[in-house]
Amino acid sequence: MQQDIISLQLKKARKESGLSQEELAKKVGISRMMISRYEVGSSNMSLKQLRKVSKVFKKPISFFFNEEESEDSGKVWKEAQKYLELFKGKIGDKLNLSPKEMLAFSLNNTKDTQKAIEEAKTLMRNWYIAHNMQNITNKSFEEWWENSK
């Protein structure tokens, strides 16, 4: 499903810019056929290619995940801040918990915790990629999510 969003956003950005698949391919340094495969979703675009494409279109990587600021996202981050303060009150300022563990703590009484964790993981993966966190943390998303070294 995420690949479908990337494919749609790629095609949308290309059409808005007025570039042909051939022109985009030349700018990115790949074949026109590969652009076509990305647009129809028959091939997955690597993060490296996604970065190149985002530079061509002068769009953040998050654009390709269809991440738009919404009222709900603002509420989510306010809730996250509230739970962070709860954590600090319970375990001090040195948080060594993974994002997954923090989320589980915040959902302690939720009936469908696993579903909530999976949804949050998807959102966090998109955020992690969009903000180039792998270069900052020197960890893959999975290592960061699980807080492993």
Short mmCIF file of N, CA, C and O in Angstrom, two decimals:
data_model
loop_
_atom_site.label_atom_id
_atom_site.label_comp_id
_atom_site.label_asym_id
_atom_site.label_seq_id
_atom_site.Cartn_x
_atom_site.Cartn_y
_atom_site.Cartn_z
N MET A 1 0.81 -1.19 0.00
CA MET A 1 0.00 0.00 0.00
C MET A 1 0.86 1.26 0.00
O MET A 1 0.58 2.21 -0.71
N GLN A 2 1.93 1.25 0.79
CA GLN A 2 2.81 2.41 0.84
C GLN A 2 3.44 2.64 -0.53
O GLN A 2 3.57 3.77 -0.97
N GLN A 3 3.80 1.55 -1.22
CA GLN A 3 4.39 1.68 -2.55
C GLN A 3 3.39 2.30 -3.52
O GLN A 3 3.77 3.08 -4.38
N ASP A 4 2.11 1.99 -3.36
CA ASP A 4 1.07 2.59 -4.21
C ASP A 4 1.05 4.11 -4.04
O ASP A 4 0.91 4.84 -5.02
N ILE A 5 1.20 4.57 -2.80
CA ILE A 5 1.20 6.01 -2.54
C ILE A 5 2.42 6.66 -3.18
O ILE A 5 2.30 7.69 -3.84
N ILE A 6 3.58 6.02 -3.04
CA ILE A 6 4.80 6.56 -3.65
C ILE A 6 4.62 6.64 -5.16
O ILE A 6 4.96 7.64 -5.79
N SER A 7 4.07 5.59 -5.76
CA SER A 7 3.86 5.57 -7.22
C SER A 7 2.96 6.70 -7.67
O SER A 7 3.25 7.40 -8.64
N LEU A 8 1.84 6.87 -6.97
CA LEU A 8 0.90 7.93 -7.33
C LEU A 8 1.52 9.32 -7.17
O LEU A 8 1.35 10.19 -8.02
N GLN A 9 2.25 9.51 -6.08
CA GLN A 9 2.86 10.81 -5.83
C GLN A 9 3.96 11.11 -6.85
O GLN A 9 4.14 12.25 -7.25
N LEU A 10 4.70 10.08 -7.25
CA LEU A 10 5.74 10.26 -8.26
C LEU A 10 5.12 10.73 -9.57
O LEU A 10 5.58 11.71 -10.18
N LYS A 11 4.09 10.05 -10.00
CA LYS A 11 3.43 10.41 -11.26
C LYS A 11 2.83 11.82 -11.15
O LYS A 11 2.94 12.62 -12.08
N LYS A 12 2.21 12.12 -10.02
CA LYS A 12 1.62 13.45 -9.80
C LYS A 12 2.69 14.54 -9.90
O LYS A 12 2.51 15.54 -10.60
N ALA A 13 3.82 14.34 -9.22
CA ALA A 13 4.89 15.33 -9.24
C ALA A 13 5.46 15.50 -10.65
O ALA A 13 5.74 16.62 -11.09
N ARG A 14 5.62 14.40 -11.35
CA ARG A 14 6.18 14.46 -12.70
C ARG A 14 5.25 15.24 -13.63
O ARG A 14 5.67 16.11 -14.37
N LYS A 15 3.96 14.94 -13.56
CA LYS A 15 2.99 15.62 -14.42
C LYS A 15 2.89 17.11 -14.07
O LYS A 15 2.82 17.95 -14.96
N GLU A 16 2.90 17.43 -12.76
CA GLU A 16 2.84 18.83 -12.34
C GLU A 16 4.05 19.62 -12.84
O GLU A 16 3.95 20.80 -13.15
N SER A 17 5.19 18.95 -12.91
CA SER A 17 6.41 19.63 -13.35
C SER A 17 6.51 19.72 -14.87
O SER A 17 7.35 20.45 -15.39
N GLY A 18 5.66 18.96 -15.56
CA GLY A 18 5.68 18.97 -17.03
C GLY A 18 6.79 18.14 -17.64
O GLY A 18 7.07 18.25 -18.83
N LEU A 19 7.42 17.30 -16.83
CA LEU A 19 8.50 16.44 -17.35
C LEU A 19 7.92 15.15 -17.92
O LEU A 19 6.96 14.61 -17.39
N SER A 20 8.55 14.67 -18.96
CA SER A 20 8.21 13.34 -19.48
C SER A 20 8.96 12.31 -18.64
O SER A 20 9.88 12.65 -17.89
N GLN A 21 8.58 11.06 -18.79
CA GLN A 21 9.31 10.00 -18.09
C GLN A 21 10.76 10.00 -18.54
O GLN A 21 11.68 9.81 -17.72
N GLU A 22 11.00 10.22 -19.82
CA GLU A 22 12.36 10.24 -20.37
C GLU A 22 13.18 11.36 -19.74
O GLU A 22 14.33 11.16 -19.33
N GLU A 23 12.60 12.56 -19.63
CA GLU A 23 13.31 13.71 -19.05
C GLU A 23 13.63 13.46 -17.57
O GLU A 23 14.74 13.76 -17.12
N LEU A 24 12.67 12.92 -16.84
CA LEU A 24 12.91 12.63 -15.43
C LEU A 24 14.00 11.58 -15.29
O LEU A 24 14.90 11.71 -14.46
N ALA A 25 13.93 10.55 -16.12
CA ALA A 25 14.93 9.48 -16.07
C ALA A 25 16.34 10.03 -16.27
O ALA A 25 17.27 9.65 -15.54
N LYS A 26 16.50 10.94 -17.21
CA LYS A 26 17.83 11.54 -17.47
C LYS A 26 18.31 12.33 -16.25
O LYS A 26 19.47 12.25 -15.88
N LYS A 27 17.39 13.09 -15.65
CA LYS A 27 17.77 13.89 -14.48
C LYS A 27 18.17 13.02 -13.28
O LYS A 27 19.02 13.40 -12.50
N VAL A 28 17.52 11.87 -13.15
CA VAL A 28 17.79 10.99 -12.02
C VAL A 28 18.93 10.01 -12.32
O VAL A 28 19.57 9.49 -11.42
N GLY A 29 19.18 9.77 -13.60
CA GLY A 29 20.27 8.87 -14.00
C GLY A 29 19.85 7.41 -14.08
O GLY A 29 20.64 6.52 -13.78
N ILE A 30 18.60 7.19 -14.48
CA ILE A 30 18.10 5.82 -14.66
C ILE A 30 17.34 5.75 -15.99
O ILE A 30 17.19 6.77 -16.67
N SER A 31 16.85 4.59 -16.33
CA SER A 31 16.14 4.43 -17.60
C SER A 31 14.69 4.92 -17.52
O SER A 31 14.10 4.96 -16.44
N ARG A 32 14.12 5.27 -18.65
CA ARG A 32 12.72 5.67 -18.73
C ARG A 32 11.84 4.51 -18.27
O ARG A 32 10.83 4.70 -17.60
N MET A 33 12.23 3.29 -18.62
CA MET A 33 11.47 2.10 -18.23
C MET A 33 11.39 1.98 -16.71
O MET A 33 10.35 1.61 -16.17
N MET A 34 12.45 2.33 -16.03
CA MET A 34 12.45 2.25 -14.56
C MET A 34 11.48 3.26 -13.99
O MET A 34 10.74 2.95 -13.04
N ILE A 35 11.45 4.47 -14.54
CA ILE A 35 10.48 5.48 -14.09
C ILE A 35 9.07 4.94 -14.28
O ILE A 35 8.22 5.03 -13.38
N SER A 36 8.82 4.35 -15.43
CA SER A 36 7.51 3.77 -15.71
C SER A 36 7.15 2.70 -14.69
O SER A 36 6.03 2.66 -14.17
N ARG A 37 8.12 1.85 -14.38
CA ARG A 37 7.87 0.77 -13.41
C ARG A 37 7.60 1.33 -12.01
O ARG A 37 6.76 0.80 -11.29
N TYR A 38 8.30 2.40 -11.65
CA TYR A 38 8.03 3.04 -10.36
C TYR A 38 6.61 3.61 -10.33
O TYR A 38 5.90 3.49 -9.35
N GLU A 39 6.22 4.25 -11.44
CA GLU A 39 4.91 4.90 -11.49
C GLU A 39 3.74 3.92 -11.46
O GLU A 39 2.69 4.24 -10.93
N VAL A 40 3.93 2.74 -12.03
CA VAL A 40 2.84 1.75 -12.00
C VAL A 40 2.94 0.82 -10.79
O VAL A 40 2.07 0.01 -10.56
N GLY A 41 4.02 0.97 -10.04
CA GLY A 41 4.17 0.18 -8.82
C GLY A 41 4.70 -1.22 -9.02
O GLY A 41 4.64 -2.04 -8.12
N SER A 42 5.27 -1.50 -10.20
CA SER A 42 5.80 -2.84 -10.42
C SER A 42 7.22 -3.00 -9.88
O SER A 42 7.73 -4.11 -9.79
N SER A 43 7.85 -1.88 -9.53
CA SER A 43 9.18 -1.91 -8.90
C SER A 43 9.16 -0.95 -7.71
O SER A 43 8.53 0.10 -7.77
N ASN A 44 9.86 -1.33 -6.67
CA ASN A 44 9.98 -0.48 -5.49
C ASN A 44 11.16 0.46 -5.66
O ASN A 44 12.24 0.04 -6.05
N MET A 45 10.94 1.72 -5.35
CA MET A 45 11.98 2.72 -5.45
C MET A 45 12.84 2.68 -4.20
O MET A 45 12.32 2.66 -3.09
N SER A 46 14.15 2.67 -4.39
CA SER A 46 15.05 2.70 -3.24
C SER A 46 15.05 4.09 -2.63
O SER A 46 14.66 5.07 -3.27
N LEU A 47 15.49 4.17 -1.40
CA LEU A 47 15.58 5.46 -0.73
C LEU A 47 16.54 6.39 -1.48
O LEU A 47 16.28 7.58 -1.62
N LYS A 48 17.61 5.82 -2.01
CA LYS A 48 18.57 6.62 -2.78
C LYS A 48 17.89 7.25 -3.99
O LYS A 48 18.07 8.44 -4.26
N GLN A 49 17.11 6.47 -4.72
CA GLN A 49 16.39 7.00 -5.88
C GLN A 49 15.34 8.02 -5.46
O GLN A 49 15.15 9.03 -6.11
N LEU A 50 14.67 7.73 -4.35
CA LEU A 50 13.64 8.64 -3.85
C LEU A 50 14.25 10.00 -3.50
O LEU A 50 13.67 11.05 -3.77
N ARG A 51 15.44 9.98 -2.93
CA ARG A 51 16.13 11.24 -2.61
C ARG A 51 16.44 12.03 -3.88
O ARG A 51 16.25 13.24 -3.94
N LYS A 52 16.92 11.32 -4.90
CA LYS A 52 17.23 11.99 -6.18
C LYS A 52 15.98 12.61 -6.78
O LYS A 52 15.99 13.76 -7.24
N VAL A 53 14.90 11.85 -6.79
CA VAL A 53 13.64 12.32 -7.36
C VAL A 53 13.12 13.52 -6.58
O VAL A 53 12.66 14.51 -7.15
N SER A 54 13.22 13.45 -5.25
CA SER A 54 12.73 14.57 -4.43
C SER A 54 13.52 15.84 -4.71
O SER A 54 12.96 16.94 -4.70
N LYS A 55 14.81 15.70 -4.99
CA LYS A 55 15.63 16.88 -5.33
C LYS A 55 15.23 17.45 -6.69
O LYS A 55 15.16 18.66 -6.85
N VAL A 56 14.96 16.58 -7.65
CA VAL A 56 14.53 17.04 -8.97
C VAL A 56 13.25 17.87 -8.86
O VAL A 56 13.13 18.93 -9.45
N PHE A 57 12.31 17.39 -8.06
CA PHE A 57 11.02 18.07 -7.93
C PHE A 57 11.01 19.14 -6.83
O PHE A 57 10.01 19.82 -6.64
N LYS A 58 12.13 19.24 -6.12
CA LYS A 58 12.24 20.19 -5.00
C LYS A 58 11.11 19.99 -4.00
O LYS A 58 10.42 20.93 -3.59
N LYS A 59 10.91 18.73 -3.64
CA LYS A 59 9.88 18.35 -2.68
C LYS A 59 10.53 17.52 -1.58
O LYS A 59 11.48 16.80 -1.83
N PRO A 60 10.00 17.62 -0.36
CA PRO A 60 10.55 16.76 0.72
C PRO A 60 10.18 15.30 0.44
O PRO A 60 9.18 15.02 -0.24
N ILE A 61 10.98 14.41 0.94
CA ILE A 61 10.70 12.98 0.76
C ILE A 61 9.31 12.64 1.29
O ILE A 61 8.61 11.80 0.74
N SER A 62 8.88 13.32 2.34
CA SER A 62 7.57 13.04 2.92
C SER A 62 6.44 13.23 1.91
O SER A 62 5.40 12.60 2.04
N PHE A 63 6.65 14.08 0.90
CA PHE A 63 5.63 14.27 -0.14
C PHE A 63 5.26 12.94 -0.78
O PHE A 63 4.10 12.69 -1.09
N PHE A 64 6.25 12.07 -0.97
CA PHE A 64 6.02 10.80 -1.66
C PHE A 64 5.31 9.78 -0.79
O PHE A 64 4.90 8.73 -1.26
N PHE A 65 5.17 10.09 0.49
CA PHE A 65 4.39 9.25 1.40
C PHE A 65 3.04 9.88 1.68
O PHE A 65 2.31 9.43 2.54
N ASN A 66 2.75 10.96 0.95
CA ASN A 66 1.48 11.67 1.06
C ASN A 66 1.24 12.17 2.47
O ASN A 66 0.13 12.15 2.97
N GLU A 67 2.33 12.58 3.12
CA GLU A 67 2.21 13.10 4.48
C GLU A 67 1.89 14.58 4.43
O GLU A 67 2.68 15.38 3.97
N GLU A 68 0.73 14.92 4.85
CA GLU A 68 0.34 16.31 4.94
C GLU A 68 -0.06 16.60 6.36
O GLU A 68 -0.66 15.78 7.03
N GLU A 69 0.30 17.79 6.81
CA GLU A 69 -0.06 18.21 8.17
C GLU A 69 -1.58 18.20 8.29
O GLU A 69 -2.28 18.71 7.43
N SER A 70 -2.06 17.61 9.31
CA SER A 70 -3.50 17.60 9.53
C SER A 70 -3.78 17.92 10.98
O SER A 70 -2.88 17.90 11.81
N GLU A 71 -5.02 18.20 11.27
CA GLU A 71 -5.41 18.46 12.65
C GLU A 71 -5.06 17.26 13.52
O GLU A 71 -4.59 17.41 14.63
N ASP A 72 -5.32 16.07 12.99
CA ASP A 72 -5.06 14.85 13.76
C ASP A 72 -3.58 14.71 14.11
O ASP A 72 -3.25 14.30 15.21
N SER A 73 -2.68 15.04 13.17
CA SER A 73 -1.26 14.87 13.47
C SER A 73 -0.83 15.82 14.59
O SER A 73 0.00 15.47 15.42
N GLY A 74 -1.39 17.02 14.62
CA GLY A 74 -1.09 17.94 15.71
C GLY A 74 -1.53 17.38 17.05
O GLY A 74 -0.81 17.48 18.04
N LYS A 75 -2.69 16.77 17.08
CA LYS A 75 -3.20 16.15 18.31
C LYS A 75 -2.30 15.00 18.75
O LYS A 75 -2.02 14.84 19.93
N VAL A 76 -1.87 14.21 17.77
CA VAL A 76 -1.00 13.07 18.07
C VAL A 76 0.29 13.55 18.73
O VAL A 76 0.73 13.00 19.74
N TRP A 77 0.91 14.60 18.18
CA TRP A 77 2.17 15.07 18.74
C TRP A 77 1.97 15.69 20.12
O TRP A 77 2.82 15.57 20.98
N LYS A 78 0.83 16.34 20.35
CA LYS A 78 0.56 16.88 21.69
C LYS A 78 0.43 15.74 22.70
O LYS A 78 0.93 15.82 23.82
N GLU A 79 -0.25 14.67 22.28
CA GLU A 79 -0.37 13.50 23.15
C GLU A 79 1.00 12.88 23.41
O GLU A 79 1.31 12.49 24.54
N ALA A 80 1.84 12.82 22.39
CA ALA A 80 3.18 12.25 22.55
C ALA A 80 3.98 13.06 23.57
O ALA A 80 4.68 12.50 24.41
N GLN A 81 3.88 14.38 23.51
CA GLN A 81 4.56 15.24 24.47
C GLN A 81 4.08 14.96 25.89
O GLN A 81 4.86 14.92 26.83
N LYS A 82 2.78 14.78 26.04
CA LYS A 82 2.21 14.51 27.35
C LYS A 82 2.80 13.21 27.92
O LYS A 82 3.19 13.15 29.08
N TYR A 83 2.90 12.18 27.07
CA TYR A 83 3.44 10.91 27.54
C TYR A 83 4.94 11.01 27.82
O TYR A 83 5.44 10.37 28.74
N LEU A 84 5.63 11.82 27.06
CA LEU A 84 7.05 12.02 27.32
C LEU A 84 7.25 12.62 28.71
O LEU A 84 8.12 12.21 29.46
N GLU A 85 6.41 13.57 29.06
CA GLU A 85 6.48 14.18 30.39
C GLU A 85 6.17 13.15 31.47
O GLU A 85 6.81 13.14 32.52
N LEU A 86 5.20 12.28 31.21
CA LEU A 86 4.90 11.20 32.16
C LEU A 86 6.11 10.29 32.36
O LEU A 86 6.43 9.90 33.47
N PHE A 87 6.76 9.96 31.24
CA PHE A 87 7.97 9.13 31.32
C PHE A 87 9.02 9.78 32.19
O PHE A 87 9.61 9.15 33.05
N LYS A 88 9.28 11.04 31.91
CA LYS A 88 10.31 11.75 32.66
C LYS A 88 9.99 11.74 34.15
O LYS A 88 10.88 11.59 34.98
N GLY A 89 8.71 11.90 34.48
CA GLY A 89 8.29 11.89 35.87
C GLY A 89 8.50 10.52 36.52
O GLY A 89 8.83 10.43 37.70
N LYS A 90 8.35 9.46 35.75
CA LYS A 90 8.47 8.11 36.31
C LYS A 90 9.89 7.56 36.29
O LYS A 90 10.29 6.84 37.20
N ILE A 91 10.63 7.87 35.22
CA ILE A 91 11.95 7.23 35.11
C ILE A 91 13.10 8.21 34.96
O ILE A 91 14.23 7.82 34.71
N GLY A 92 12.84 9.50 35.08
CA GLY A 92 13.90 10.49 35.00
C GLY A 92 14.13 10.94 33.57
O GLY A 92 13.44 10.55 32.65
N ASP A 93 15.13 11.79 33.40
CA ASP A 93 15.40 12.39 32.09
C ASP A 93 16.10 11.45 31.12
O ASP A 93 16.10 11.69 29.93
N LYS A 94 16.75 10.42 31.61
CA LYS A 94 17.48 9.52 30.71
C LYS A 94 16.55 8.42 30.22
O LYS A 94 16.32 7.43 30.91
N LEU A 95 16.02 8.64 29.04
CA LEU A 95 15.12 7.66 28.45
C LEU A 95 15.91 6.69 27.60
O LEU A 95 16.49 7.08 26.60
N ASN A 96 15.95 5.44 27.99
CA ASN A 96 16.62 4.42 27.20
C ASN A 96 15.62 3.47 26.57
O ASN A 96 15.98 2.40 26.13
N LEU A 97 14.36 3.87 26.56
CA LEU A 97 13.34 3.02 25.97
C LEU A 97 13.27 3.27 24.47
O LEU A 97 13.56 4.36 24.00
N SER A 98 12.86 2.25 23.74
CA SER A 98 12.66 2.42 22.30
C SER A 98 11.36 3.15 22.06
O SER A 98 10.49 3.20 22.94
N PRO A 99 11.19 3.74 20.87
CA PRO A 99 9.90 4.35 20.54
C PRO A 99 8.75 3.35 20.70
O PRO A 99 7.67 3.71 21.14
N LYS A 100 9.01 2.09 20.36
CA LYS A 100 7.99 1.06 20.49
C LYS A 100 7.58 0.88 21.95
O LYS A 100 6.39 0.81 22.28
N GLU A 101 8.57 0.85 22.86
CA GLU A 101 8.28 0.70 24.28
C GLU A 101 7.54 1.92 24.83
O GLU A 101 6.63 1.80 25.65
N MET A 102 7.92 3.10 24.35
CA MET A 102 7.23 4.31 24.79
C MET A 102 5.78 4.29 24.34
O MET A 102 4.87 4.64 25.09
N LEU A 103 5.55 3.84 23.11
CA LEU A 103 4.19 3.76 22.60
C LEU A 103 3.38 2.76 23.40
O LEU A 103 2.24 3.02 23.78
N ALA A 104 3.96 1.60 23.69
CA ALA A 104 3.26 0.58 24.47
C ALA A 104 2.89 1.13 25.85
O ALA A 104 1.79 0.89 26.35
N PHE A 105 3.80 1.90 26.44
CA PHE A 105 3.51 2.51 27.74
C PHE A 105 2.31 3.45 27.63
O PHE A 105 1.42 3.46 28.46
N SER A 106 2.30 4.24 26.56
CA SER A 106 1.22 5.22 26.40
C SER A 106 -0.12 4.57 26.10
O SER A 106 -1.16 5.15 26.34
N LEU A 107 -0.10 3.34 25.58
CA LEU A 107 -1.34 2.65 25.21
C LEU A 107 -1.77 1.62 26.25
O LEU A 107 -2.64 0.81 25.98
N ASN A 108 -1.20 1.67 27.42
CA ASN A 108 -1.34 0.60 28.41
C ASN A 108 -2.72 -0.01 28.54
O ASN A 108 -2.85 -1.19 28.79
N ASN A 109 -3.80 0.74 28.36
CA ASN A 109 -5.13 0.17 28.52
C ASN A 109 -5.90 0.03 27.22
O ASN A 109 -7.09 -0.25 27.22
N THR A 110 -5.25 0.23 26.09
CA THR A 110 -5.93 0.13 24.80
C THR A 110 -6.20 -1.33 24.48
O THR A 110 -5.37 -2.18 24.67
N LYS A 111 -7.40 -1.60 23.95
CA LYS A 111 -7.77 -2.98 23.63
C LYS A 111 -6.95 -3.55 22.49
O LYS A 111 -6.53 -4.70 22.54
N ASP A 112 -6.75 -2.78 21.41
CA ASP A 112 -6.04 -3.30 20.25
C ASP A 112 -4.65 -2.67 20.16
O ASP A 112 -4.32 -1.95 19.23
N THR A 113 -3.84 -2.95 21.16
CA THR A 113 -2.50 -2.37 21.26
C THR A 113 -1.65 -2.71 20.05
O THR A 113 -0.98 -1.85 19.50
N GLN A 114 -1.68 -3.96 19.60
CA GLN A 114 -0.83 -4.38 18.47
C GLN A 114 -1.16 -3.60 17.21
O GLN A 114 -0.26 -3.15 16.50
N LYS A 115 -2.43 -3.40 16.94
CA LYS A 115 -2.83 -2.64 15.75
C LYS A 115 -2.35 -1.19 15.87
O LYS A 115 -1.84 -0.62 14.92
N ALA A 116 -2.52 -0.62 17.04
CA ALA A 116 -2.07 0.76 17.26
C ALA A 116 -0.56 0.87 17.08
O ALA A 116 -0.07 1.83 16.49
N ILE A 117 0.18 -0.11 17.58
CA ILE A 117 1.64 -0.10 17.43
C ILE A 117 2.02 -0.20 15.96
O ILE A 117 2.90 0.52 15.48
N GLU A 118 1.35 -1.06 15.20
CA GLU A 118 1.66 -1.21 13.77
C GLU A 118 1.37 0.08 13.00
O GLU A 118 2.15 0.48 12.13
N GLU A 119 0.25 0.72 13.31
CA GLU A 119 -0.07 1.99 12.64
C GLU A 119 0.95 3.06 12.99
O GLU A 119 1.41 3.81 12.13
N ALA A 120 1.31 3.13 14.27
CA ALA A 120 2.31 4.11 14.70
C ALA A 120 3.66 3.81 14.06
O ALA A 120 4.38 4.73 13.66
N LYS A 121 3.99 2.54 13.92
CA LYS A 121 5.26 2.15 13.31
C LYS A 121 5.33 2.63 11.86
O LYS A 121 6.35 3.15 11.42
N THR A 122 4.23 2.49 11.14
CA THR A 122 4.19 2.95 9.75
C THR A 122 4.39 4.45 9.68
O THR A 122 5.19 4.95 8.88
N LEU A 123 3.69 5.19 10.53
CA LEU A 123 3.85 6.64 10.56
C LEU A 123 5.28 7.04 10.94
O LEU A 123 5.86 7.94 10.33
N MET A 124 5.82 6.36 11.93
CA MET A 124 7.17 6.68 12.37
C MET A 124 8.21 6.33 11.31
O MET A 124 9.19 7.05 11.15
N ARG A 125 8.00 5.24 10.58
CA ARG A 125 8.93 4.87 9.50
C ARG A 125 8.95 5.98 8.45
O ARG A 125 10.02 6.40 8.00
N ASN A 126 7.77 6.48 8.09
CA ASN A 126 7.70 7.57 7.11
C ASN A 126 8.42 8.81 7.63
O ASN A 126 9.17 9.46 6.90
N TRP A 127 8.18 9.13 8.89
CA TRP A 127 8.85 10.28 9.50
C TRP A 127 10.36 10.08 9.52
O TRP A 127 11.12 10.97 9.19
N TYR A 128 10.80 8.88 9.88
CA TYR A 128 12.21 8.54 9.98
C TYR A 128 12.91 8.73 8.63
O TYR A 128 13.97 9.32 8.54
N ILE A 129 12.25 8.25 7.58
CA ILE A 129 12.81 8.38 6.23
C ILE A 129 12.79 9.84 5.79
O ILE A 129 13.79 10.36 5.29
N ALA A 130 11.65 10.49 5.98
CA ALA A 130 11.51 11.87 5.53
C ALA A 130 12.50 12.82 6.19
O ALA A 130 12.93 13.79 5.58
N HIS A 131 12.89 12.53 7.42
CA HIS A 131 13.82 13.39 8.14
C HIS A 131 15.25 12.87 8.14
O HIS A 131 16.08 13.34 8.90
N ASN A 132 15.51 11.89 7.26
CA ASN A 132 16.87 11.36 7.08
C ASN A 132 17.51 10.96 8.41
O ASN A 132 18.67 11.22 8.68
N MET A 133 16.70 10.33 9.26
CA MET A 133 17.16 9.99 10.60
C MET A 133 18.23 8.90 10.63
O MET A 133 18.99 8.82 11.58
N GLN A 134 18.31 8.09 9.58
CA GLN A 134 19.33 7.04 9.59
C GLN A 134 20.72 7.66 9.64
O GLN A 134 21.59 7.17 10.35
N ASN A 135 20.92 8.77 8.93
CA ASN A 135 22.22 9.44 8.98
C ASN A 135 22.48 10.09 10.33
O ASN A 135 23.61 10.21 10.76
N ILE A 136 21.42 10.52 10.99
CA ILE A 136 21.57 11.18 12.29
C ILE A 136 21.81 10.16 13.41
O ILE A 136 22.67 10.36 14.26
N THR A 137 21.05 9.06 13.39
CA THR A 137 21.15 8.07 14.46
C THR A 137 22.17 6.96 14.19
O THR A 137 22.54 6.24 15.10
N ASN A 138 22.59 6.85 12.93
CA ASN A 138 23.46 5.75 12.51
C ASN A 138 22.82 4.39 12.79
O ASN A 138 23.50 3.43 13.12
N LYS A 139 21.50 4.34 12.69
CA LYS A 139 20.76 3.10 12.88
C LYS A 139 19.73 2.97 11.78
O LYS A 139 19.20 3.97 11.30
N SER A 140 19.46 1.73 11.40
CA SER A 140 18.33 1.50 10.49
C SER A 140 17.05 1.81 11.25
O SER A 140 17.06 1.91 12.48
N PHE A 141 15.95 1.95 10.53
CA PHE A 141 14.69 2.22 11.21
C PHE A 141 14.39 1.13 12.23
O PHE A 141 14.01 1.41 13.36
N GLU A 142 14.56 -0.14 11.83
CA GLU A 142 14.25 -1.25 12.74
C GLU A 142 15.12 -1.20 13.99
O GLU A 142 14.62 -1.43 15.10
N GLU A 143 16.40 -0.90 13.85
CA GLU A 143 17.28 -0.78 15.02
C GLU A 143 16.81 0.35 15.92
O GLU A 143 16.77 0.21 17.14
N TRP A 144 16.45 1.48 15.32
CA TRP A 144 15.97 2.62 16.09
C TRP A 144 14.65 2.27 16.77
O TRP A 144 14.47 2.55 17.96
N TRP A 145 13.74 1.66 16.03
CA TRP A 145 12.41 1.34 16.57
C TRP A 145 12.52 0.39 17.76
O TRP A 145 11.82 0.52 18.74
N GLU A 146 13.41 -0.57 17.65
CA GLU A 146 13.59 -1.54 18.72
C GLU A 146 14.62 -1.07 19.76
O GLU A 146 14.85 -1.72 20.76
N ASN A 147 15.29 0.07 19.48
CA ASN A 147 16.33 0.63 20.32
C ASN A 147 17.48 -0.35 20.51
O ASN A 147 17.98 -0.57 21.60
N SER A 148 17.88 -0.97 19.39
CA SER A 148 19.01 -1.90 19.46
C SER A 148 20.24 -1.26 18.83
O SER A 148 20.15 -0.32 18.08
N LYS A 149 21.39 -1.77 19.21
CA LYS A 149 22.67 -1.17 18.75
C LYS A 149 23.19 -1.84 17.52
O LYS A 149 22.88 -2.84 17.10
#
